[in-house]
Tab-separated table of C-alpha atoms in Angstrom:
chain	number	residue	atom	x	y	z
A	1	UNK	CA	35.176	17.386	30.221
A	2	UNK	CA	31.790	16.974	31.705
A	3	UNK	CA	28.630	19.514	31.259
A	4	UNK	CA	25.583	19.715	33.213
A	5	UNK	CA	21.999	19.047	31.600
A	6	UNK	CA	21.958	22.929	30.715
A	7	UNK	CA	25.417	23.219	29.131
A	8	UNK	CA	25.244	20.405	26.889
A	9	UNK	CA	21.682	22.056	26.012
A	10	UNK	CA	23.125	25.282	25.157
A	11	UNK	CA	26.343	23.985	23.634
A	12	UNK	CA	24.151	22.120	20.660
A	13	UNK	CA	21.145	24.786	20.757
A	14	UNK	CA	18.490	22.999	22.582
A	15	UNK	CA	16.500	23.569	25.664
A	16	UNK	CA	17.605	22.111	28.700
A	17	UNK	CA	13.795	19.953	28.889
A	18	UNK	CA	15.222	18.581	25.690
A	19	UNK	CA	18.097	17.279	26.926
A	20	UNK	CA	16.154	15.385	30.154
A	21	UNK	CA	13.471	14.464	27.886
A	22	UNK	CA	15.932	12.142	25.654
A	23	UNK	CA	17.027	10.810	28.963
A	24	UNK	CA	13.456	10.002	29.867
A	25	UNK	CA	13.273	8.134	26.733
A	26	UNK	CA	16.213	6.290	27.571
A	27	UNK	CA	18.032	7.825	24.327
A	28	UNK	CA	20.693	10.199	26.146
A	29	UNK	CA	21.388	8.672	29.843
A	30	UNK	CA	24.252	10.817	31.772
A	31	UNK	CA	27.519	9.769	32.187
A	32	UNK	CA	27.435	9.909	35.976
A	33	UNK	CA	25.893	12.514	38.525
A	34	UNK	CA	27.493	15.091	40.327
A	35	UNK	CA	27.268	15.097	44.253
A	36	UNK	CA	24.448	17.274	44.278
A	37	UNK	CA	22.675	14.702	42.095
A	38	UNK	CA	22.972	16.484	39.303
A	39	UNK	CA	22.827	15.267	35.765
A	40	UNK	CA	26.883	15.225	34.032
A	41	UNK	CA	27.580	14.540	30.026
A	42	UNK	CA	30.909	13.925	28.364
A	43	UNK	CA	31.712	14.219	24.874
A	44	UNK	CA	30.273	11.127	23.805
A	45	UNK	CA	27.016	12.358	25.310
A	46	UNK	CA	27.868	15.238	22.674
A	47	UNK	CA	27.938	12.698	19.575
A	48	UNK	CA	25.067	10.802	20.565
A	49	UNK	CA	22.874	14.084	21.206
A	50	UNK	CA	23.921	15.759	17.826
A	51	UNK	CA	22.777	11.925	15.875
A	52	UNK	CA	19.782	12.221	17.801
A	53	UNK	CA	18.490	15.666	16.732
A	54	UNK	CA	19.778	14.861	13.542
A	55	UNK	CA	17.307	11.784	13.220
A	56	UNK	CA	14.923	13.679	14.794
A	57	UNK	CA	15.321	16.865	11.894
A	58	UNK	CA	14.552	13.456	10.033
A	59	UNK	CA	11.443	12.787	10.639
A	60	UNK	CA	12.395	9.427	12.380
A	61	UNK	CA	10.277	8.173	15.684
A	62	UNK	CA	11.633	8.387	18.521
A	63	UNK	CA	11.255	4.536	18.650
A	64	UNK	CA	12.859	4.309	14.834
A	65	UNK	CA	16.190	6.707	16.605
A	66	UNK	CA	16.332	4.125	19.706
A	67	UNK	CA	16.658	1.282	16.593
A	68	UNK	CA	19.088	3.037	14.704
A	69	UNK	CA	21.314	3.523	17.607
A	70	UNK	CA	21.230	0.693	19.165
A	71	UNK	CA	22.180	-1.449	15.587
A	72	UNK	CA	24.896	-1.091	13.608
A	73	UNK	CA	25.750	1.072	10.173
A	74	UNK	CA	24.493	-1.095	7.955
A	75	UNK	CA	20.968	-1.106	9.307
A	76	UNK	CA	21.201	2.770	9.819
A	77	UNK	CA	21.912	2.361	5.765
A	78	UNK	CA	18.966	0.940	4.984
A	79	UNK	CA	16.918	3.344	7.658
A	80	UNK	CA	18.050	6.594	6.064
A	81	UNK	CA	17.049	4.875	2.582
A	82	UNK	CA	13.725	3.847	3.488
A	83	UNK	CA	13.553	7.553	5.418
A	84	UNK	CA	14.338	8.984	1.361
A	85	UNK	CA	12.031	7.278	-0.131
A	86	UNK	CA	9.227	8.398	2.483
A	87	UNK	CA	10.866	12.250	1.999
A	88	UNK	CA	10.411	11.695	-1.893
A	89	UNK	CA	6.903	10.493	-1.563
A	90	UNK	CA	6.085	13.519	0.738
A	91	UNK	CA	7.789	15.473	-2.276
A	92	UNK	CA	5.774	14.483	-4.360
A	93	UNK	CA	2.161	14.605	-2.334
A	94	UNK	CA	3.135	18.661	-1.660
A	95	UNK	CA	3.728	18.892	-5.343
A	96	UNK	CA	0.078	17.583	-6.227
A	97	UNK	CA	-1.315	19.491	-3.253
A	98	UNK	CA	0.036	22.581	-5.593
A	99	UNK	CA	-1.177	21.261	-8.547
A	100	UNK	CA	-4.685	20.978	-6.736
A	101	UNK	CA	-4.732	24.096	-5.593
A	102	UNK	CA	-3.482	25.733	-8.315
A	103	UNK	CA	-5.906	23.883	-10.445
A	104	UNK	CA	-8.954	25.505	-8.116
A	105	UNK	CA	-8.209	28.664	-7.333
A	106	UNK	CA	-9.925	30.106	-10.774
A	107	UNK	CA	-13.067	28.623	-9.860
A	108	UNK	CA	-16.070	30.654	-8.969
A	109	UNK	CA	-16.381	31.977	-5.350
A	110	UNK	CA	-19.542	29.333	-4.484
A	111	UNK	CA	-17.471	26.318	-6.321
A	112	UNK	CA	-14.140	27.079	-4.774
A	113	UNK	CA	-13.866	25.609	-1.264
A	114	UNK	CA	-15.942	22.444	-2.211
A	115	UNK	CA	-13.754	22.195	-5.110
A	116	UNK	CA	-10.428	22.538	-2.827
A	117	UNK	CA	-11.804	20.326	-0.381
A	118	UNK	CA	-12.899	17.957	-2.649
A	119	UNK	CA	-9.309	17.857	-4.492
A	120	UNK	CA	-7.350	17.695	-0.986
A	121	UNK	CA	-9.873	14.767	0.434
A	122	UNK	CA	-8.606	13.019	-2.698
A	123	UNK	CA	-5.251	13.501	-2.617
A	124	UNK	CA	-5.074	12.552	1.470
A	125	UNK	CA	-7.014	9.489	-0.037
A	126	UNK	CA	-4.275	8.370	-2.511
A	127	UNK	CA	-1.699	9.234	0.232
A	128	UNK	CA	-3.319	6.982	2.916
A	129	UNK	CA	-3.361	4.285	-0.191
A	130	UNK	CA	0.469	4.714	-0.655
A	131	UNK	CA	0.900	3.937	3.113
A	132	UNK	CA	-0.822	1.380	3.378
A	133	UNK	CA	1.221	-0.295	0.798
A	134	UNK	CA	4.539	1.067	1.298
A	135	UNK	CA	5.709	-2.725	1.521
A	136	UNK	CA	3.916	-5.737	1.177
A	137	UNK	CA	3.255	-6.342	4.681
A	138	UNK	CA	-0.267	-4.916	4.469
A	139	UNK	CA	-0.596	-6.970	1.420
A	140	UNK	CA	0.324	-10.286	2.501
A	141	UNK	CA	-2.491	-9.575	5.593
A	142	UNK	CA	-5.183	-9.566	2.968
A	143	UNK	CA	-3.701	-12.298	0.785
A	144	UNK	CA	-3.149	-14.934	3.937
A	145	UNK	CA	-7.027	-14.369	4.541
A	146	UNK	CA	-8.082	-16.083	1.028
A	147	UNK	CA	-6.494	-19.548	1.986
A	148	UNK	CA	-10.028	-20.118	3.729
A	149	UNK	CA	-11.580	-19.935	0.152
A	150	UNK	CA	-14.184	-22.129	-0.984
A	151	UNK	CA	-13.308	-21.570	-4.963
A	152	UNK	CA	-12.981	-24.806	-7.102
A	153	UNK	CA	-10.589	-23.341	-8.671
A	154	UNK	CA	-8.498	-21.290	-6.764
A	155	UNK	CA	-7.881	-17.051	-7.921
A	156	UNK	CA	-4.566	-17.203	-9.536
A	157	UNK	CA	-5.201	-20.351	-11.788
A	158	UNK	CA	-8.882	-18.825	-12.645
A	159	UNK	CA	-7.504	-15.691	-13.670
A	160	UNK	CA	-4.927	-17.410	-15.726
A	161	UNK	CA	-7.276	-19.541	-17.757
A	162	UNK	CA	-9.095	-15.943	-18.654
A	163	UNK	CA	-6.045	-14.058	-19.643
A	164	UNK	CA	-5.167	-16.510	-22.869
A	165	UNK	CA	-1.616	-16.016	-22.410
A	166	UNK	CA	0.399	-18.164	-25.672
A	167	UNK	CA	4.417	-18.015	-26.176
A	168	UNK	CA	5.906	-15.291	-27.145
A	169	UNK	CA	3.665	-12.733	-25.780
A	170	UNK	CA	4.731	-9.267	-24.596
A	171	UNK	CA	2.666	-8.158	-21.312
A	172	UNK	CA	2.301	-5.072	-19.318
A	173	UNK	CA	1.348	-5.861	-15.573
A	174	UNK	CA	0.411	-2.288	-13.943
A	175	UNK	CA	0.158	-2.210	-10.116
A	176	UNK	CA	2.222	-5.336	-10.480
A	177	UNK	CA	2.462	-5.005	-6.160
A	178	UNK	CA	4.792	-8.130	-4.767
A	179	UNK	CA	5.045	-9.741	-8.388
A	180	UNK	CA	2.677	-12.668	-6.797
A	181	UNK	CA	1.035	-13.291	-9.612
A	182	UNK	CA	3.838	-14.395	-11.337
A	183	UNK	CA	5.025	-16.304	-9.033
A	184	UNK	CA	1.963	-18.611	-8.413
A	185	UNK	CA	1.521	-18.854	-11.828
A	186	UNK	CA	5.436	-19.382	-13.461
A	187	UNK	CA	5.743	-22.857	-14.016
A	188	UNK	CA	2.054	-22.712	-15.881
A	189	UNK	CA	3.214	-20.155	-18.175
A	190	UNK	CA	4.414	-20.583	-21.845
A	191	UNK	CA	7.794	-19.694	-22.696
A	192	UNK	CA	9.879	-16.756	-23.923
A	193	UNK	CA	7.484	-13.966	-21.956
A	194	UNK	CA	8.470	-10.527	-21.943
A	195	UNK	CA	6.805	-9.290	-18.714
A	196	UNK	CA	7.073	-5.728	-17.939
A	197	UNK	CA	6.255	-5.409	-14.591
A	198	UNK	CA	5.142	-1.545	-12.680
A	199	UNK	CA	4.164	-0.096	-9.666
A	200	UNK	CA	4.479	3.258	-7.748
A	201	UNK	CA	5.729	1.843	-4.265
A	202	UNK	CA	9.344	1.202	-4.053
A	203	UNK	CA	8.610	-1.011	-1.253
A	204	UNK	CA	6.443	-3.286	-4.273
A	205	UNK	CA	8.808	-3.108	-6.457
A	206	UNK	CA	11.830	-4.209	-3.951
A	207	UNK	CA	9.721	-7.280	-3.322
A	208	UNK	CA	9.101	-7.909	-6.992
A	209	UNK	CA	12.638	-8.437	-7.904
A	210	UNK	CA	13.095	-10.644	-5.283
A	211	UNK	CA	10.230	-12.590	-6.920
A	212	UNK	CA	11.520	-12.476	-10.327
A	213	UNK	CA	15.098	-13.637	-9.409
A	214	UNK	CA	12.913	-16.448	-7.748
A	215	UNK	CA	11.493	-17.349	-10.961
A	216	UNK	CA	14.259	-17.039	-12.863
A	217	UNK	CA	16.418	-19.081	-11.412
A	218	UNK	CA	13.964	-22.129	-10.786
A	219	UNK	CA	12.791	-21.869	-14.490
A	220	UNK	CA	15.498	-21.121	-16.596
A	221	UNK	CA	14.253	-23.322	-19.789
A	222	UNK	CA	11.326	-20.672	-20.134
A	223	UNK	CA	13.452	-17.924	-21.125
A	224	UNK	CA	11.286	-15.346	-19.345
A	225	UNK	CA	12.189	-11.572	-19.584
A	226	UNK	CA	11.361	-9.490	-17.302
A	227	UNK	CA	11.550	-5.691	-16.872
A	228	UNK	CA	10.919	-3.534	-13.902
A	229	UNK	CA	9.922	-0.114	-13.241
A	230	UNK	CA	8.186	2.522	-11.190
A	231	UNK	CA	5.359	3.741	-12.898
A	232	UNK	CA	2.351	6.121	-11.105
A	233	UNK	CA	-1.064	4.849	-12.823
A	234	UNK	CA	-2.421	8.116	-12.277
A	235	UNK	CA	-0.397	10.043	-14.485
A	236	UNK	CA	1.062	7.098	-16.331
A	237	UNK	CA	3.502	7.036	-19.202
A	238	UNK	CA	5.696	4.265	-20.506
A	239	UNK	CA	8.319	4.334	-23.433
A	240	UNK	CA	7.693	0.855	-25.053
A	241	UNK	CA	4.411	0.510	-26.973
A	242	UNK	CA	3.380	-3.042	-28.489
A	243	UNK	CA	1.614	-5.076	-26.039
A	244	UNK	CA	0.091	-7.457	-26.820
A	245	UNK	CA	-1.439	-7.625	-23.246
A	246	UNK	CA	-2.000	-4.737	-20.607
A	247	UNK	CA	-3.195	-6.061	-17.341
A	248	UNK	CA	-3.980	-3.952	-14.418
A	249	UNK	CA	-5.222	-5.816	-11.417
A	250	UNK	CA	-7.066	-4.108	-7.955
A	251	UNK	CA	-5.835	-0.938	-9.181
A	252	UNK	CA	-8.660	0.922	-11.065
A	253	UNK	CA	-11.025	1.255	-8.033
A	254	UNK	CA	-8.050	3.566	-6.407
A	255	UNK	CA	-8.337	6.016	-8.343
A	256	UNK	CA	-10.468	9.188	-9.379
A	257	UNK	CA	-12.517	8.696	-12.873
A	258	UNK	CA	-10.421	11.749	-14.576
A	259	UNK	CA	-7.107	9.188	-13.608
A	260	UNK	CA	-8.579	6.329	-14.956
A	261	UNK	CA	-9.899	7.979	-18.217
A	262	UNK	CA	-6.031	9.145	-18.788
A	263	UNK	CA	-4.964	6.011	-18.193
A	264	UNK	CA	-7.655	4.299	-20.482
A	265	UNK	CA	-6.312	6.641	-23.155
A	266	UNK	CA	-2.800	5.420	-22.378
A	267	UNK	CA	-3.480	1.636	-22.530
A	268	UNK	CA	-5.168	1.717	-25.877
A	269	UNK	CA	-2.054	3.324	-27.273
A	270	UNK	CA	0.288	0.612	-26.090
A	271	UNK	CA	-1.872	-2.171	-27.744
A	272	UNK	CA	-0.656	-4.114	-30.392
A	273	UNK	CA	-3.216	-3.657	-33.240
A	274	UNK	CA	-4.841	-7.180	-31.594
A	275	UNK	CA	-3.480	-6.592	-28.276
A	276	UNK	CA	-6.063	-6.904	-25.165
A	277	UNK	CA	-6.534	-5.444	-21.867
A	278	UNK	CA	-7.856	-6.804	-18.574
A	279	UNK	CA	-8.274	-5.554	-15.406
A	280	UNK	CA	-9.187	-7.438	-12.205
A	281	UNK	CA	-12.200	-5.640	-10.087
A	282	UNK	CA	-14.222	-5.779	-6.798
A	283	UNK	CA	-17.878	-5.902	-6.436
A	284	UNK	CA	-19.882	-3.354	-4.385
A	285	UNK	CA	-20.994	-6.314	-1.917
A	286	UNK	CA	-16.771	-7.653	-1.652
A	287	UNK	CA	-16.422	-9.018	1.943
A	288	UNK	CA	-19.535	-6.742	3.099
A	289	UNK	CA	-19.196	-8.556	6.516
A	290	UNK	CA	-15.489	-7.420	7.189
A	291	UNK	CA	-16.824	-3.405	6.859
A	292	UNK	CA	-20.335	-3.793	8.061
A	293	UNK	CA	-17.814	-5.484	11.225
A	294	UNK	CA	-15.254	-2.114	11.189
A	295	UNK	CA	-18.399	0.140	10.579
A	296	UNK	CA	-20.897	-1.318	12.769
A	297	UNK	CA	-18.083	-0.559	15.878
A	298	UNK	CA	-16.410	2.209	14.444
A	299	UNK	CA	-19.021	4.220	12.593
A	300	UNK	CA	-16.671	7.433	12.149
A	301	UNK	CA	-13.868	4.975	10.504
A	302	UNK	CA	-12.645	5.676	6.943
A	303	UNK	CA	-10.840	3.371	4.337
A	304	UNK	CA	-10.703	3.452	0.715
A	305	UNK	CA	-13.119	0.812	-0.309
A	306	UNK	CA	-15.919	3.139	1.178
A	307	UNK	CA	-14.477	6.037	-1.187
A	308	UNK	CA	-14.540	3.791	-4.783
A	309	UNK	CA	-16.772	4.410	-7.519
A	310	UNK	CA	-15.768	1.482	-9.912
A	311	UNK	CA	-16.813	-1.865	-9.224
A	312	UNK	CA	-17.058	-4.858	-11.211
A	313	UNK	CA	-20.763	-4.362	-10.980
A	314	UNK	CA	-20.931	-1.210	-13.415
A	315	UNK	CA	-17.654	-0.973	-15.129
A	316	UNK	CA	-18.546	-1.932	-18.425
A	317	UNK	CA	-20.664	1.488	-18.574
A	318	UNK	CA	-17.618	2.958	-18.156
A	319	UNK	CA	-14.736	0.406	-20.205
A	320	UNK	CA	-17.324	0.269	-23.111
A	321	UNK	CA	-16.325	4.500	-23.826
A	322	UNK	CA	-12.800	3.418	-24.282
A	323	UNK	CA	-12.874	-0.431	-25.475
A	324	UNK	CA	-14.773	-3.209	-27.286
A	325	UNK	CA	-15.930	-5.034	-23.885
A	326	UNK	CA	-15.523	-8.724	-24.303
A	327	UNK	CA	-16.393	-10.251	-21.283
A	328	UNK	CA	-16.830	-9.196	-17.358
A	329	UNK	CA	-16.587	-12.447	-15.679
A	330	UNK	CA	-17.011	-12.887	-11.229
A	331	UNK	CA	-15.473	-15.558	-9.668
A	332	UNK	CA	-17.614	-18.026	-7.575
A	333	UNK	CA	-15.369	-17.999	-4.428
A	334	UNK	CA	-16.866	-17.085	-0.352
A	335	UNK	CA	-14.497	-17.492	2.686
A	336	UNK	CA	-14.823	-19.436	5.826
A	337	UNK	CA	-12.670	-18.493	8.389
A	338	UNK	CA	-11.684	-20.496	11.257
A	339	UNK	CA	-8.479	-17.881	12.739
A	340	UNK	CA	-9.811	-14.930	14.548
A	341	UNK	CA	-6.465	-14.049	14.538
A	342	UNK	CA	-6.037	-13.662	10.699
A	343	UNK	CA	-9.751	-11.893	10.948
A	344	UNK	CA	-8.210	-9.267	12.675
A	345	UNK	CA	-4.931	-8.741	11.228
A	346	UNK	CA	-6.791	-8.456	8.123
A	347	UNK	CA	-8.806	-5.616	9.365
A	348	UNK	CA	-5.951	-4.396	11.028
A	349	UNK	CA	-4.528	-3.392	7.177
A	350	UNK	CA	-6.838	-1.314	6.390
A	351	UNK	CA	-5.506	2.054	7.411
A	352	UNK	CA	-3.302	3.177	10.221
A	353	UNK	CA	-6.203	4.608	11.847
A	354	UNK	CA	-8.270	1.128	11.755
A	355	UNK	CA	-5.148	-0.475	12.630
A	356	UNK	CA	-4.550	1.685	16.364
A	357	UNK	CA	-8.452	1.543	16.911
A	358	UNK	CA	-8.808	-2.051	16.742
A	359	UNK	CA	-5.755	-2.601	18.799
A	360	UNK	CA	-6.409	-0.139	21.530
A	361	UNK	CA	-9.906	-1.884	21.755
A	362	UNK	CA	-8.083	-5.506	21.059
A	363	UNK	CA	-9.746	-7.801	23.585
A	364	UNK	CA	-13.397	-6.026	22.937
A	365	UNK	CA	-13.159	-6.425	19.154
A	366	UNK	CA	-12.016	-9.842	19.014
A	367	UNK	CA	-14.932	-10.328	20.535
A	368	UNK	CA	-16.918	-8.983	18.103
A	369	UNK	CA	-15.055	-11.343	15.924
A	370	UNK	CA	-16.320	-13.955	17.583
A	371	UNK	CA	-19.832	-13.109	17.588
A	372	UNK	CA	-19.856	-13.317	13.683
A	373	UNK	CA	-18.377	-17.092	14.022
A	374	UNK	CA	-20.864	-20.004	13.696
A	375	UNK	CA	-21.347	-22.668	15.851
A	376	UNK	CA	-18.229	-24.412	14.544
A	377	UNK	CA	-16.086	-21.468	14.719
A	378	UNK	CA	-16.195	-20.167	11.194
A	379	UNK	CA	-16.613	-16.645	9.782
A	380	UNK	CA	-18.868	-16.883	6.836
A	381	UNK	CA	-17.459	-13.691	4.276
A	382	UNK	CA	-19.178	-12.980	0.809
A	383	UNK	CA	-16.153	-12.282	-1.744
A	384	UNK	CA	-16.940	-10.781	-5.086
A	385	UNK	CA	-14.027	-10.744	-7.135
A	386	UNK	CA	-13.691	-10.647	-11.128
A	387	UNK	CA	-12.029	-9.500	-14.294
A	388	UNK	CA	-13.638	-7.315	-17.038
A	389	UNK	CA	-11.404	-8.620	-20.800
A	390	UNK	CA	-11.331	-5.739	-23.439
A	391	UNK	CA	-9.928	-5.600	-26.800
A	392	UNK	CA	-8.746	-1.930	-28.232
């Protein structure tokens, strides 16, 4: 049976525009044409329209549907999962947007709309955050950047020598992202860890056990244990108490000071009675160059470092309420960077919307790249990186 453009339309409830857009897009191309020149569909044409506006009711691009249909089940599998978790973390954002505005709406007329815009700016904040590291793609772009460090000692191994980790120890790692840490760091580790490892993003996490089957099969003698869960630092809980170290690394400056406070409150009750906490932290000047670069040529441009309130710089104001400070150490480390390339994709990472700016304006900006380079083709950038070491 064959049915015009308009019959097929009205046969699955669509407009006929619908139906010639999806050929447009190369999604939905006719069977044949009639003499007139008409468009004609079969029944397949019937199939592959209903899985399109299915996809579509999905929330899938147009670009994602082409994929999908092109490949075969197995990669539609792992589309519709990915497409769950994004539906679950959309859950989830409406259901704090109703705690927000619930939360607001008993405040006095003057304070109300500042409040509610205040709460929502927030909350879009945090959701740009879990974008941006949905997987560890973004993450690897600003990890590659730091092989052009001039450290003596490189981050990893610096940190290392400042946690004090001995045998035996039980350790909390929240935000634990791609489970990098670990990895650099596994053959330099005592043995018989217990290594509970957290993070909100499934993406994170997926990566992390990758990383820790890694591990454990190249270093079976250390008996490592490791356990893995999804955890949300802003409202985080945790059912196994005892640690004798919490670490939470590039994490804090995410999020709001009533978060961190609850989550202060939450560390010092997992603590062993001589348990200690550390948490990794940026300085107000951290790769100033990089943003005075996005800023200078894209002065409307937002992204979260220009949103944080906690830096390295005054967070012992702030630990001190909670913990006995011990030590809030920087590390000497600058970069000098040769790839204009890796410049760029670094930038690039920031947000979605610094991401399709600079590479609209591709050509231009890596020109402005360049300007920043020495004579001998290097990018000088400051770094300010460091860990603040607390005991309960």
């Amino acid at each position: 049976m064959r049915y015009t453009a308009g019959e097929l339309a009205k046969k699955l409830g669509v407009s006929a525009r619908t139906v010639r857009f999806y050929d447009e897009k190369k999604l939905l191309h006719p069977c044949e044409y009639s003499e007139s020149g008409y468009r004609l569909y079969d029944e397949d044409s019937v199939v592959r329209l209903q899985k399109i506006l299915m996809l579509k009711y999905m929330d899938f691009s147009l670009e994602q549907i082409a994929n999908m249909m092109q490949n075969d089940s197995s990669d539609l599998q792992k589309s519709l999962k990915e497409q769950e978790e994004l539906l679950l973390d959309k859950r989830e954002h409406i259901t704090r947007l109703i705690a927000a505005i619930r939360k607001t709406k008993d405040s006095a007329e003057e304070e109300f709309w500042p409040n509610l815009r205040h709460v929502i700016e927030l909350t879009r904040d945090r959701e740009e955050v879990i974008t941006q590291y949905k997987n560890d793609d973004n993450l690897n772009k600003r990890i590659s950047i730091h092989e052009y460090s001039t450290a003596e000692v490189e981050w990893f191994h610096w940190l290392l020598e400042k946690e004090n980790i001995s045998e035996g120890m039980k350790i909390l790692d929240i935000g634990c992202g791609n489970g990098l840490l670990w990895k650099r760091l596994a053959g330099l580790l005592p043995d018989n860890l217990e290594i509970h490892m957290v993070d909100y993003s499934d993406g994170m996490l997926a990566s992390a056990r990758e990383t820790v089957a890694e591990i454990l099969a190249k270093y079976p003698e250390k008996n490592f244990s490791f356990v893995i869960d999804k955890r949300d630092a802003t409202d985080f809980s945790y059912p196994t108490a005892g640690f004798d170290l919490i670490m939470v690394n590039h994490v804090l400056f995410y999020l709001e000071k009533e978060s961190r406070i609850k989550l202060y409150k939450q560390i010092k009750s997992l603590l062993a009675k001589n348990g200690r906490f550390t948490c990794t932290l940026l300085g107000e000047k951290h790769m100033q160059e990089i943003h005075n670069l996005v800023t200078d040529n894209y002065p409307g441009m937002k992204f979260p470092f220009l949103n944080f309130d906690f830096f390295l710089d005054n967070c012992k104001n702030e630990l001190q309420n909670y913990f006995r400070v011990l030590d809030v150490e920087e590390h000497k480390n600058d970069l000098m960077v040769p790839d204009d390339e890796m410049i760029f994709n670094y930038i690039s990472s920031f947000s979605e919307e610094c991401k399709a700016a600079v590479t609209r304006d591709r050509e231009e900006f890596m020109e402005k790249i360049h300007e920043q380079m020495d004579y001998e083709g290097y990018m000088y950038i400051h770094k300010s990186t460091g860990v603040a070491i607390c005991a309960a």
